[in-house]
mmCIF file of C-alpha atoms and ligand atoms in Angstrom:
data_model
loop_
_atom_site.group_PDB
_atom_site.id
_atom_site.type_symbol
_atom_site.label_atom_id
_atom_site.label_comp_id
_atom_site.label_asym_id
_atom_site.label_seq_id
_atom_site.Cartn_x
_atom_site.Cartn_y
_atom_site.Cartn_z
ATOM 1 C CA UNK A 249 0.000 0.000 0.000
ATOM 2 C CA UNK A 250 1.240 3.541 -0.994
ATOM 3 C CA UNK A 251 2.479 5.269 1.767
ATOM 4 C CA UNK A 252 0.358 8.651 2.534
ATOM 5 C CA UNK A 253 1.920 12.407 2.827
ATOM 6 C CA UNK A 254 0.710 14.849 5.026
ATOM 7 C CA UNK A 255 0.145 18.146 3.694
ATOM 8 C CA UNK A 256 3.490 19.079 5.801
ATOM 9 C CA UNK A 257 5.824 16.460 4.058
ATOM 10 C CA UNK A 258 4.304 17.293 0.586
ATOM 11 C CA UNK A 259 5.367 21.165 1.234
ATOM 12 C CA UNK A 260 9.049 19.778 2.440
ATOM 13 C CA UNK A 261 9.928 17.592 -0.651
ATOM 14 C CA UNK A 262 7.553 19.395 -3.240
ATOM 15 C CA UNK A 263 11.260 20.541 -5.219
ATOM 16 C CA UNK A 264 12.376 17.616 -5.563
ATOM 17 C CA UNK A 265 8.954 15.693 -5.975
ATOM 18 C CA UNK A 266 8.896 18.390 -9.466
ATOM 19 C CA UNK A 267 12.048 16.397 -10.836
ATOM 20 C CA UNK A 268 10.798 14.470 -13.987
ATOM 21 C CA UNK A 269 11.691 10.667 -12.369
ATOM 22 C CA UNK A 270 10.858 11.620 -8.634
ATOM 23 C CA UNK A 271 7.427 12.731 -8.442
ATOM 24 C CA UNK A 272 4.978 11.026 -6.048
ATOM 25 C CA UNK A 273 6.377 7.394 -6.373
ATOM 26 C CA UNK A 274 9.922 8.145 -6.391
ATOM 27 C CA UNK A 275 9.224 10.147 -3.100
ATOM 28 C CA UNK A 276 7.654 6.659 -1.577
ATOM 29 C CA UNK A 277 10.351 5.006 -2.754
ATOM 30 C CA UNK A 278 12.677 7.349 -0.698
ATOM 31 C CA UNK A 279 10.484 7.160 2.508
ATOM 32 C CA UNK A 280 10.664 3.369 2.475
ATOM 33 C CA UNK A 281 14.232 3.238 1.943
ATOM 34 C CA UNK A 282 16.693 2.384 5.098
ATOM 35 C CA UNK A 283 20.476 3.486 4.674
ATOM 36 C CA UNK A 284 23.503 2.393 6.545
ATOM 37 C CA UNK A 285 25.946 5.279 6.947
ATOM 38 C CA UNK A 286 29.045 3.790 8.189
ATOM 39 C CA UNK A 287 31.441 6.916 9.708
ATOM 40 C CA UNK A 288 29.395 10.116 11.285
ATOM 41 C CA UNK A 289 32.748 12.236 10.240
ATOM 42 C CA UNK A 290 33.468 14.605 7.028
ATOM 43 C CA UNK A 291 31.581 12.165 4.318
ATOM 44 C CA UNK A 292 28.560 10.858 6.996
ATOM 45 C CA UNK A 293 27.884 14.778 8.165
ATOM 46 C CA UNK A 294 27.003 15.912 4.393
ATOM 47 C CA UNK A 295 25.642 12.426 2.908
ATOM 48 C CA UNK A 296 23.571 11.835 6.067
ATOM 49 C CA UNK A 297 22.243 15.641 6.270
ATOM 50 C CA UNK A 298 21.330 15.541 2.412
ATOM 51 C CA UNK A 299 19.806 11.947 2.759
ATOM 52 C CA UNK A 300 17.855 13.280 5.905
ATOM 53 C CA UNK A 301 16.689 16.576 4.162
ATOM 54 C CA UNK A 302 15.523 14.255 1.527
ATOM 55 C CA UNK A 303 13.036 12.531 3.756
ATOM 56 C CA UNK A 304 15.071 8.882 3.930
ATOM 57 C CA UNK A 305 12.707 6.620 6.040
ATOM 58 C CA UNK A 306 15.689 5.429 8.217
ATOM 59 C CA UNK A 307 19.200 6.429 8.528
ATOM 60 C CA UNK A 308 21.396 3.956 10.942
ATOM 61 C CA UNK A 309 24.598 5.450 11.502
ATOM 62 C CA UNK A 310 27.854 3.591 12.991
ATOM 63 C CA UNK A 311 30.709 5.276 14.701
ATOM 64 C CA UNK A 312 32.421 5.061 18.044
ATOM 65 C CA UNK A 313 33.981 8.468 18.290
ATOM 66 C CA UNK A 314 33.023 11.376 20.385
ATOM 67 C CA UNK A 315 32.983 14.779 18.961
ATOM 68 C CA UNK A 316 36.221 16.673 19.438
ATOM 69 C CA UNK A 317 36.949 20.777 18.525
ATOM 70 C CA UNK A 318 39.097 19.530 15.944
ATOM 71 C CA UNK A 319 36.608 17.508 13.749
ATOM 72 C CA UNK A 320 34.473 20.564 13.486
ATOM 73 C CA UNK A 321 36.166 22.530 10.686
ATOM 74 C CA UNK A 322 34.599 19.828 8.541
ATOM 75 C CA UNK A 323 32.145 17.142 10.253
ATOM 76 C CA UNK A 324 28.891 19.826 10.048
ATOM 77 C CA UNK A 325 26.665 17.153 11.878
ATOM 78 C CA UNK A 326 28.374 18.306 14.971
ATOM 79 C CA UNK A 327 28.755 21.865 16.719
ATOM 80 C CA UNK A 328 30.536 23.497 19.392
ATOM 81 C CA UNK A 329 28.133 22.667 22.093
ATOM 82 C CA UNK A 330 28.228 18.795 21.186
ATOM 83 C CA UNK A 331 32.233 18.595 22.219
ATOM 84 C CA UNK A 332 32.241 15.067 24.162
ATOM 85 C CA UNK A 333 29.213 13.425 22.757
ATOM 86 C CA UNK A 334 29.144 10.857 20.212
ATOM 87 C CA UNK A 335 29.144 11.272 16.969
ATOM 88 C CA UNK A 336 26.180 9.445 16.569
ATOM 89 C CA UNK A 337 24.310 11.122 19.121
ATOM 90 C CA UNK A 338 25.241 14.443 18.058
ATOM 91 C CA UNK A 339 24.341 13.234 13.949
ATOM 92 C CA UNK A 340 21.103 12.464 15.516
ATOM 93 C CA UNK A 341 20.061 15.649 17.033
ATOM 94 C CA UNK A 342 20.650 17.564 13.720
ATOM 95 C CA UNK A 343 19.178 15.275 11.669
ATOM 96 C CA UNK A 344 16.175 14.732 13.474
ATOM 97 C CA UNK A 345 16.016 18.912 13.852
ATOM 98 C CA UNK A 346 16.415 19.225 9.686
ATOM 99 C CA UNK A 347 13.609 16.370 9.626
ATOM 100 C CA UNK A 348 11.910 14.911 12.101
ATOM 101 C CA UNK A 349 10.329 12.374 9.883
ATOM 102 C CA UNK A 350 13.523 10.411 9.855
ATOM 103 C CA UNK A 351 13.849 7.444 11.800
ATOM 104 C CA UNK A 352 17.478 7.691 12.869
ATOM 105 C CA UNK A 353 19.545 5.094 14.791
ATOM 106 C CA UNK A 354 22.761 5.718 16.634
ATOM 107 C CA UNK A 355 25.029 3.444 16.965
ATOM 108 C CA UNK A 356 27.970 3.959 18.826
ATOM 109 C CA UNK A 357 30.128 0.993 17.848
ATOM 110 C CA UNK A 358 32.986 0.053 15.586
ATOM 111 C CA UNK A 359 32.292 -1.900 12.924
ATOM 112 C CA UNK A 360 34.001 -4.473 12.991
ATOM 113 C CA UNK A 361 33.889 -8.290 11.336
ATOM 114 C CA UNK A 362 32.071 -9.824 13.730
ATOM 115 C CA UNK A 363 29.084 -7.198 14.099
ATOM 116 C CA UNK A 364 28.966 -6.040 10.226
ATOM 117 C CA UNK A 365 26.827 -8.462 9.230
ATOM 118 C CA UNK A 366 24.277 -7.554 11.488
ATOM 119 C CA UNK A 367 24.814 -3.728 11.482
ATOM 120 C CA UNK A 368 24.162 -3.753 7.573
ATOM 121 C CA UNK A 369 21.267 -6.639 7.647
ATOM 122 C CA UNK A 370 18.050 -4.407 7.795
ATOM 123 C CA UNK A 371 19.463 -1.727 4.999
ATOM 124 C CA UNK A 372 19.071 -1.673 1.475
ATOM 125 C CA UNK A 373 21.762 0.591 0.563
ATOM 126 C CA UNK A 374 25.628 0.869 2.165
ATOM 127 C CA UNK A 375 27.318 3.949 2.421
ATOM 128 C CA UNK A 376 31.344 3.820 3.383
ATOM 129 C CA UNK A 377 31.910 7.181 4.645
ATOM 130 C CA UNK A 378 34.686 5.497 7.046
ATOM 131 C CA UNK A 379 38.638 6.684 7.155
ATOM 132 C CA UNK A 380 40.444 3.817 6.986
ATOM 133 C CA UNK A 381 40.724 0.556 4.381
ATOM 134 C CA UNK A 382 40.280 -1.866 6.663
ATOM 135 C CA UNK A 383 36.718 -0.820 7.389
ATOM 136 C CA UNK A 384 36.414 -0.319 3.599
ATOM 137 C CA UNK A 385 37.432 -3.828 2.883
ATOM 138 C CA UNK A 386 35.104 -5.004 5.821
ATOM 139 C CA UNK A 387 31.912 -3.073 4.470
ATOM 140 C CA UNK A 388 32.865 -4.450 0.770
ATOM 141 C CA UNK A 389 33.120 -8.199 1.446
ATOM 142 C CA UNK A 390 29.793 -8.038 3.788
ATOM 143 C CA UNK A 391 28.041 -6.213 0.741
ATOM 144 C CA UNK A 392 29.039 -8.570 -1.848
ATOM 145 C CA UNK A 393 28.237 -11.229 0.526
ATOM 146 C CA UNK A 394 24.940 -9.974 2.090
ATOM 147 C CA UNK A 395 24.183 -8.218 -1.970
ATOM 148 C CA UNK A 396 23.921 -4.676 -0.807
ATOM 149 C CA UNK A 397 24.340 -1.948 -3.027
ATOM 150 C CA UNK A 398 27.473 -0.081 -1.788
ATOM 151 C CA UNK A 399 28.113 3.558 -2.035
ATOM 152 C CA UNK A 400 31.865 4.150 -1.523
ATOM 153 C CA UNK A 401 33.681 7.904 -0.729
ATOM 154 C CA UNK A 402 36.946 8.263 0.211
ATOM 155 C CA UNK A 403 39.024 11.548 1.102
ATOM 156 C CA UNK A 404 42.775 12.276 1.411
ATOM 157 C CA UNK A 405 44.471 15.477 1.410
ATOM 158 C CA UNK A 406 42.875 16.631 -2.589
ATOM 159 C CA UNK A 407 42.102 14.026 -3.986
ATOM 160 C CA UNK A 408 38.620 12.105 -3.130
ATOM 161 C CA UNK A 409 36.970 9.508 -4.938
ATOM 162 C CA UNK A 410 33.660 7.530 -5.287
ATOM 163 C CA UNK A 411 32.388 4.015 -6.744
ATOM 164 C CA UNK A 412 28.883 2.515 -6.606
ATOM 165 C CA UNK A 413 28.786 -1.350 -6.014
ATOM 166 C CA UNK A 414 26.224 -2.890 -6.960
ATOM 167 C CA UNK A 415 26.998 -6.962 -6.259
ATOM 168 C CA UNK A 416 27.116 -9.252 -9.003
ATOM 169 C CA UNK A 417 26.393 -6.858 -11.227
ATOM 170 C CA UNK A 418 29.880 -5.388 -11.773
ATOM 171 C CA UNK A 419 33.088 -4.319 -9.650
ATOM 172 C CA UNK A 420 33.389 -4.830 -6.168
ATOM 173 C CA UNK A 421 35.999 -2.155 -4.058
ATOM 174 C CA UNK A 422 38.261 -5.263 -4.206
ATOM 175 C CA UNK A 423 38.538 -6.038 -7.680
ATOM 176 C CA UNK A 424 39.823 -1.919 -7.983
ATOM 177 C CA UNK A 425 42.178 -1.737 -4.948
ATOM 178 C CA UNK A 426 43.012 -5.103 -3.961
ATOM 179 C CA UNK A 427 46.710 -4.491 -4.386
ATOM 180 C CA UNK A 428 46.578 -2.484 -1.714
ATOM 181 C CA UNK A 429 47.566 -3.975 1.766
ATOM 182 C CA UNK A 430 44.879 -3.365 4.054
ATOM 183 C CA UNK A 431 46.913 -2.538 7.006
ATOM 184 C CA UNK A 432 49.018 -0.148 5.872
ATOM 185 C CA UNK A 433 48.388 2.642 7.727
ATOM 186 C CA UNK A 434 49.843 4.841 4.972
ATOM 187 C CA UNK A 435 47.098 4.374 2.637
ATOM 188 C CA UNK A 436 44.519 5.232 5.695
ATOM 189 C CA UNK A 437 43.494 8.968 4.704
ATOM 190 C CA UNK A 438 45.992 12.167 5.451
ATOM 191 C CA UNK A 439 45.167 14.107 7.918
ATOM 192 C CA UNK A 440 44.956 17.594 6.228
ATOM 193 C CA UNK A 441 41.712 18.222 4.859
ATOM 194 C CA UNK A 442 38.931 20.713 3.679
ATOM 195 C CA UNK A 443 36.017 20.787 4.938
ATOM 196 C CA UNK A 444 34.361 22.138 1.368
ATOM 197 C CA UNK A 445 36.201 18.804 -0.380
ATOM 198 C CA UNK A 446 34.846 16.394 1.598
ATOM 199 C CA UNK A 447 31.751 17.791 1.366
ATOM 200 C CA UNK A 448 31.562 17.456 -2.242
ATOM 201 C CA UNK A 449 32.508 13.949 -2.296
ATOM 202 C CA UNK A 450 29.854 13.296 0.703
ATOM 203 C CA UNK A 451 27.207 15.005 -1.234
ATOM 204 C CA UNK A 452 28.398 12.695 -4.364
ATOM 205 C CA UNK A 453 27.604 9.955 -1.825
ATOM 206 C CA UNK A 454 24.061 11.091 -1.071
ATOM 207 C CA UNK A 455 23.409 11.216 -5.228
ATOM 208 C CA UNK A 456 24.089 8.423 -5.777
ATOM 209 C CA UNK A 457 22.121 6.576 -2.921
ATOM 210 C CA UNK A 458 19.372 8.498 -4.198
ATOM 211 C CA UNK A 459 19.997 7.984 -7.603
ATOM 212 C CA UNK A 460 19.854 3.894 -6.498
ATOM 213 C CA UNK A 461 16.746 4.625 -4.767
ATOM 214 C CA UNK A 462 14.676 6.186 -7.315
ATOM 215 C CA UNK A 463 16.218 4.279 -10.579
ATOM 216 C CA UNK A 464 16.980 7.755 -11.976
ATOM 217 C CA UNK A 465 20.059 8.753 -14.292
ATOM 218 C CA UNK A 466 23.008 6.526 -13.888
ATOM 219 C CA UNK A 467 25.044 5.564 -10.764
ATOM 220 C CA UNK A 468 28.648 5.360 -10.792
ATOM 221 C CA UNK A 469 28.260 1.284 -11.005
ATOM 222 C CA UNK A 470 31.574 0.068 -12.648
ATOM 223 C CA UNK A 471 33.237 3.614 -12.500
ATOM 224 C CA UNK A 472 35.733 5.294 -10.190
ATOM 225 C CA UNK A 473 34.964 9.202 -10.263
ATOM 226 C CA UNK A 474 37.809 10.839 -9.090
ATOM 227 C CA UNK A 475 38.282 14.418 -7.819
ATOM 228 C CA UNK A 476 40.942 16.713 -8.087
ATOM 229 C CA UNK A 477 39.872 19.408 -5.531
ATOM 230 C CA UNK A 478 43.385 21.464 -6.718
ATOM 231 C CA UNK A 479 42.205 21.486 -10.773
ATOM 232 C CA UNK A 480 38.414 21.206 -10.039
ATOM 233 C CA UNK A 481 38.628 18.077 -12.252
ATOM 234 C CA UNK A 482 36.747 14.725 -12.369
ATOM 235 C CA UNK A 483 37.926 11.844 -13.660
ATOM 236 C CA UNK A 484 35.696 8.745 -14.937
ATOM 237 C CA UNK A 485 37.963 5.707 -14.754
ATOM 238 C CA UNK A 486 36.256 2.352 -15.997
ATOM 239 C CA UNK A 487 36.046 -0.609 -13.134
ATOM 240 C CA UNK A 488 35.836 -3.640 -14.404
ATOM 241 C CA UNK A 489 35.157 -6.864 -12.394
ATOM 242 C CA UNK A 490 37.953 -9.003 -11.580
ATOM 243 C CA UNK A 491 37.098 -12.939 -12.091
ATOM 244 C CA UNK A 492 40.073 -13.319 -9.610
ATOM 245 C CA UNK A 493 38.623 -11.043 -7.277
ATOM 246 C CA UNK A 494 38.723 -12.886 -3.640
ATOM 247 C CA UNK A 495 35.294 -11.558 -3.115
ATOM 248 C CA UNK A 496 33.395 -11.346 -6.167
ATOM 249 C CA UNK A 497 35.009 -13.443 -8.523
ATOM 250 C CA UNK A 498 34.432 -16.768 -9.429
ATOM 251 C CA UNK A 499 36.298 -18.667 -6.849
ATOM 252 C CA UNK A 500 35.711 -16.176 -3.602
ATOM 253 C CA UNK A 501 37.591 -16.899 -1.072
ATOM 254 C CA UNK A 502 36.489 -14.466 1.992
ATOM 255 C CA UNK A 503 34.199 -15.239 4.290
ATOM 256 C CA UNK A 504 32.454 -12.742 7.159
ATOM 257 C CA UNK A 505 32.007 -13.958 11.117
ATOM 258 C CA UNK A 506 28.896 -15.985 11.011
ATOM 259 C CA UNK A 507 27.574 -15.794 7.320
ATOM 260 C CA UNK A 508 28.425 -18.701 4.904
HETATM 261 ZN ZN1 ZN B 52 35.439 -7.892 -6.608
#
């Protein structure tokens, strides 16, 4: 059964209800969708505020930090008053204040491989707006596994750079990076960063979950966009899907705590 507006919600999303491919359905579509926002820091603060202003039925975010003076030049979820509280909690309160007709969960937990599969089991979409590969590796494998469409960002110093996943229908983050050791710390993102860049490449994030959403336009399945915040350039770079791929491929070969 159609879900029913009140006059209030069909004021808050008429804009975007006017965009040929949105209208009335697409707008259902959104309110029945639940995200997974992995990271409430520079990519959660503007995918999970656009995905809230949207009218996303629920947003679960994961994180186990606390707010510090020093993530506020660029994690906007938080503010000056929130120094000390989670990042979850804090995500929450301006979330829910942009749109109280999101159903928000805070979880203040690493993810890690034993709880992923449960963290990400009640979503339909994935977004990695985590720091570090290891957690991007983690959220990969349980998508592929659990077939979640996966919205990845990632940030360091200028450059930034975002894939849509969509399992066993092309690339997984694995079959693009898996040359990479997970557990070098070096790859992990550099510390310097603009607030403004990863804002762009959150905001990338929240298109394309709402791109997934509503079937409009074309995700960036089986591309890497990449950003060059220095040149203002964006780079399309073809990802193909690796037969080899430990994940994805034919023979996988990684498993997640307690799934098959
Ligand atoms: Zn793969």
């Amino acid at each position: 059964m159609d879900k029913e507006f009140t006059s209030e919600q069909l004021q808050r999303y008429q804009r975007q209800m006017m965009l040929p491919g949105i209208g009335l359905a697409g707008q259902q579509k959104i309110a029945e969708s639940r995200v997974f926002i992995a990271g409430a820091g520079g990519l959660g603060s503007p995918a999970g505020y656009y995905l809230a202003a949207a009218g996303i039925g629920r947003i679960c975010m994961a994180d186990d930090d606390v707010v510090e003076l020093s993530n506020l030049q660029r994690q906007i979820a938080h503010n000056t008053e929130r120094i000390g509280m989670s990042k979850t909690k804090s995500a929450e309160i301006s979330f829910k204040s942009l749109n109280p007709n999101v159903e928000f969960l805070a979880i203040q937990q690493r993810i890690t491989k034993e709880n992923v599969a449960a963290l990400i089991e009640d979503h339909d979409i994935v977004l990695d707006c985590s720091d570090n590969l290891s957690t991007r590796y983690l959220l990969n494998d349980a998508c592929v596994l659990m077939s979640k469409p996966l919205v990845s960002g990632a940030v360091a110093g200028f450059t930034g750079h975002v894939t849509t996943i969509i399992p066993g229908q092309g690339h997984c983050f694995r079959c693009i990076f898996e040359d990479m050791d997970p557990y070098d710390k070096s790859l992990d993102s550099q510390p310097g960063i603009l607030g403004a860049f990863a804002g762009v490449i959150g905001s990338i994030q929240a298109m394309e979950t709402l791109k997934i959403i509503t079937g409009i336009g074309e995700t960036l399945q089986n591309t890497l966009l990449i950003y060059d915040g220095l040149k203002s350039e964006f780079r399309r770079v073809h990802a193909a899907r690796n037969r080899d791929c430990p994940a994805c491929g034919e023979n996988p070969t990684i498993k997640i705590s307690g799934r098959g």
